[in-house]
Amino acid sequence: MFNLATKLFFWLSSTIFLHLINTTTTLAQPSFLYYNCDDTANYTLTSIYQRNLNTTLAALPTTDNGFGFFNLTTGQGNDTVNSIGLCRGDINPDACRSCLNDSTVNLRRLCPNQKEASGYYDNCMIKYSNQVMLGTTGIKFYIYMANSQNATDINAFNGDLAPLLTKLRGDAAAGGPLRKFASDTTPGPGFSTIYGLVQCTPDLLETQCSDCLEDIINRIASYFNGRVGGRILVPMCNFRYETYRFFNQTAPVSPPPPFPSPPPLSSPSIPPPTTPPGKKNNTTRTIIIVTVVVMVVIVILVASLCIFMRLRNKKRQTIPPSAPESIHTESMDIGTAESLQYDFHVVKKATNDFSEEHKLGRGGFGTVYKGELGDGNQIAVKRLAWDSGQGDLEFKNEVLLVAKLQHRNLVRLLGFSIEGSERLLIYEFMPNASLDQFIFDPTKRTILDWEKRYNIIKGIAKGLLYLHEDSRLRIIHRDMKASNVLLDEQMTPKIADFGMARLFKTEETQGDTSRIVGTYGYMAPEYAMHGQFSVKSDVFSYGVLLLEMITGQKNQYFQNGGNVEDLLSFAWKSWRNGTPINIIDPTLKEGSGSLRDIIRSIHVALLCVQENVTDRPTMASIVLMLNSFSITLPVPAEPAFFMRGSTNPEMPLLHEYSSSTGSSGLEKPKILESRSRSSQYSINEVSVSDFVPR
């Protein structure tokens, strides 16, 4: 009897609720831009899950955090209902509540028995699920929407759009725990204006929000390249850009009509104002003068714009002077760039359309994916940021240059692929990832005994020696660190990430720059403070890396009992006091022979980090020191120390000033980057006109 009554109660509840939905819908329910009913898990009518869902959606609009974010969880176990709602950050509270109320009604009507569903309006989104959603970044699909109009100059449009979205991404990510939203405008090509908006759910951490936005913004090249408007929607973040105002700045305003914009409205039924007879001639003369002046100004502006665009296009198409020389002198088995070109669709298939499960990591200039070709060979695919602005010929020549750097201690670039504005780099896959994931991990560190570490130390030295002296052009890496050394199956080290490298002719020895790039803790003092770099800059970085290999600790935080201090400082104090054994990784203090080698390696490292550039050895001398114990080493002086304050020494630098290459060398764009720790994501969408299927 009790069960019958319970079922009757649930039936009546669901009937009343569905009746309310239908009644409300008949009044004025707008259609979603997009909605999804996930059929992987369903519930039955009169079930506990349905009761929890009804309760959750009824109460969700009352959980506003004050800035348009709503979340509520009801129930427990398999009957738990999690829900979130997010209003666009620029709309007022009344419009937000109205949108959310419409969403709760409409989504239940469209997805009557699915445990997970999501719906998107222009002003808000809602999602409910039996899975935890807060703080998670997993994406099942992306929602793409594209404007139907194409930009007249795609490269110029992308060049103006990219900085705007990059700025908005940073502003939104740093928005705090209550609201992560940013909108702004930037001048576009010609006399246009580009409007941009980005937003994350505020439960995400700053890095999660930034990564989520970077992930979807980088898809512009594949789905919106050349379109003057588009958006991508996922539950935890979204972006949109247009060439008309679609968001509110000070007060809510209605967006203009869909493009193309209609001509100005006229009212022929209203007679024009009359001019007094005495002022008619003066008014006519004024109109003519103003018209002539305006026309002259327009002609001057158009002419100036044309000249500017021609000069900019000419600059973009200029081929680096050093590239052709390297093409004909490095390696005879690679003749032209075309011999290295992969079919874009083959690479796309190999990475499962750059899916989340194939992602290996993200660097400063793109994302790396694992791929498997049809013949079973595994590859690593670097998908460069879509806004690089490089011409095809310049990109191919630079790829060819790096591909010709053939050495067993350098990551081998296999080829490249170009499709529209997509730029892919294909290089050999390193199954053991990067060195930092071993030496700084308490568990994995034990895998690297001294013999393995010493082989890695010597291998890195040989790779740098090749770059400095044995390749056709002298190459200064400028970002030598543990995360930029990859390991193959036999733990052979391979230097990666030539994105910050500088190229010199063989007779050149040093250069100056106002574009300081690299990582603080590994920078030579003359470079960090004055922008002066040379092969000795890499020697300094190598010395820091060598000390990290010996200690198993990062350079900025050396743990000495209960104290934490700078690694270089502690290494010098221990050496000066005759106790270098104090800095050695405890797992390495076994065997008298290895201990002698370790202490000698500390000696070499201290020589590498000397403050005076001339006191540092060359890589050729370092290789000799590491392989011959009959050579007497110089006595090291006190190394360079930095007053780093609150700056994180591991933080990469990319300070853009007026970059001056002068005659010292040619700064090359980012060609190879190492794979860092993986970060999770994956994506679909709708905006104004065209739907773009995934």
XYZ file of C-alpha atoms in Angstrom, residues 59-73 82-93 95-97 99-100 123-128 132-136 175-181 199-205 208 234-238:
63
model
C 15.878 26.034 -6.357
C 18.820 26.680 -8.712
C 17.803 30.308 -9.587
C 18.010 31.182 -5.865
C 21.722 30.287 -5.576
C 23.212 33.292 -7.389
C 26.734 34.064 -6.113
C 26.058 37.728 -6.801
C 27.659 37.753 -10.252
C 25.422 35.426 -12.247
C 26.858 32.025 -11.302
C 24.525 29.386 -9.880
C 25.219 25.898 -8.564
C 23.302 23.397 -6.472
C 23.641 19.707 -5.617
C 24.588 18.409 -9.793
C 23.594 21.611 -11.562
C 25.264 24.829 -12.652
C 24.065 27.966 -14.392
C 26.116 30.838 -15.768
C 24.870 34.171 -17.039
C 26.889 36.324 -19.403
C 28.899 38.733 -17.310
C 27.531 41.919 -18.883
C 23.770 41.390 -18.473
C 21.703 42.750 -15.589
C 20.302 40.510 -12.799
C 17.716 39.438 -17.554
C 19.902 36.793 -15.948
C 17.130 35.360 -13.776
C 17.151 33.533 -18.892
C 17.866 30.938 -16.200
C 22.568 35.341 -22.197
C 23.093 32.184 -20.134
C 23.787 28.457 -20.038
C 22.617 25.660 -17.782
C 23.786 22.104 -17.227
C 22.790 19.307 -14.893
C 30.553 16.135 -10.404
C 31.020 19.326 -12.444
C 32.520 21.990 -10.159
C 36.247 22.435 -10.682
C 36.400 19.896 -13.525
C 39.039 37.639 -12.268
C 38.779 35.914 -8.901
C 36.439 33.291 -7.397
C 33.193 35.197 -8.052
C 33.441 36.259 -11.686
C 35.812 35.366 -14.524
C 34.632 37.571 -17.376
C 34.149 33.983 -19.753
C 34.802 31.018 -17.451
C 32.756 29.561 -14.659
C 34.261 31.111 -11.506
C 34.795 27.739 -9.798
C 37.842 27.149 -12.059
C 41.327 28.030 -10.880
C 42.279 26.105 -15.470
C 31.590 24.669 -23.609
C 30.148 24.354 -20.096
C 33.151 25.814 -18.259
C 34.284 28.556 -20.675
C 33.360 30.372 -23.869
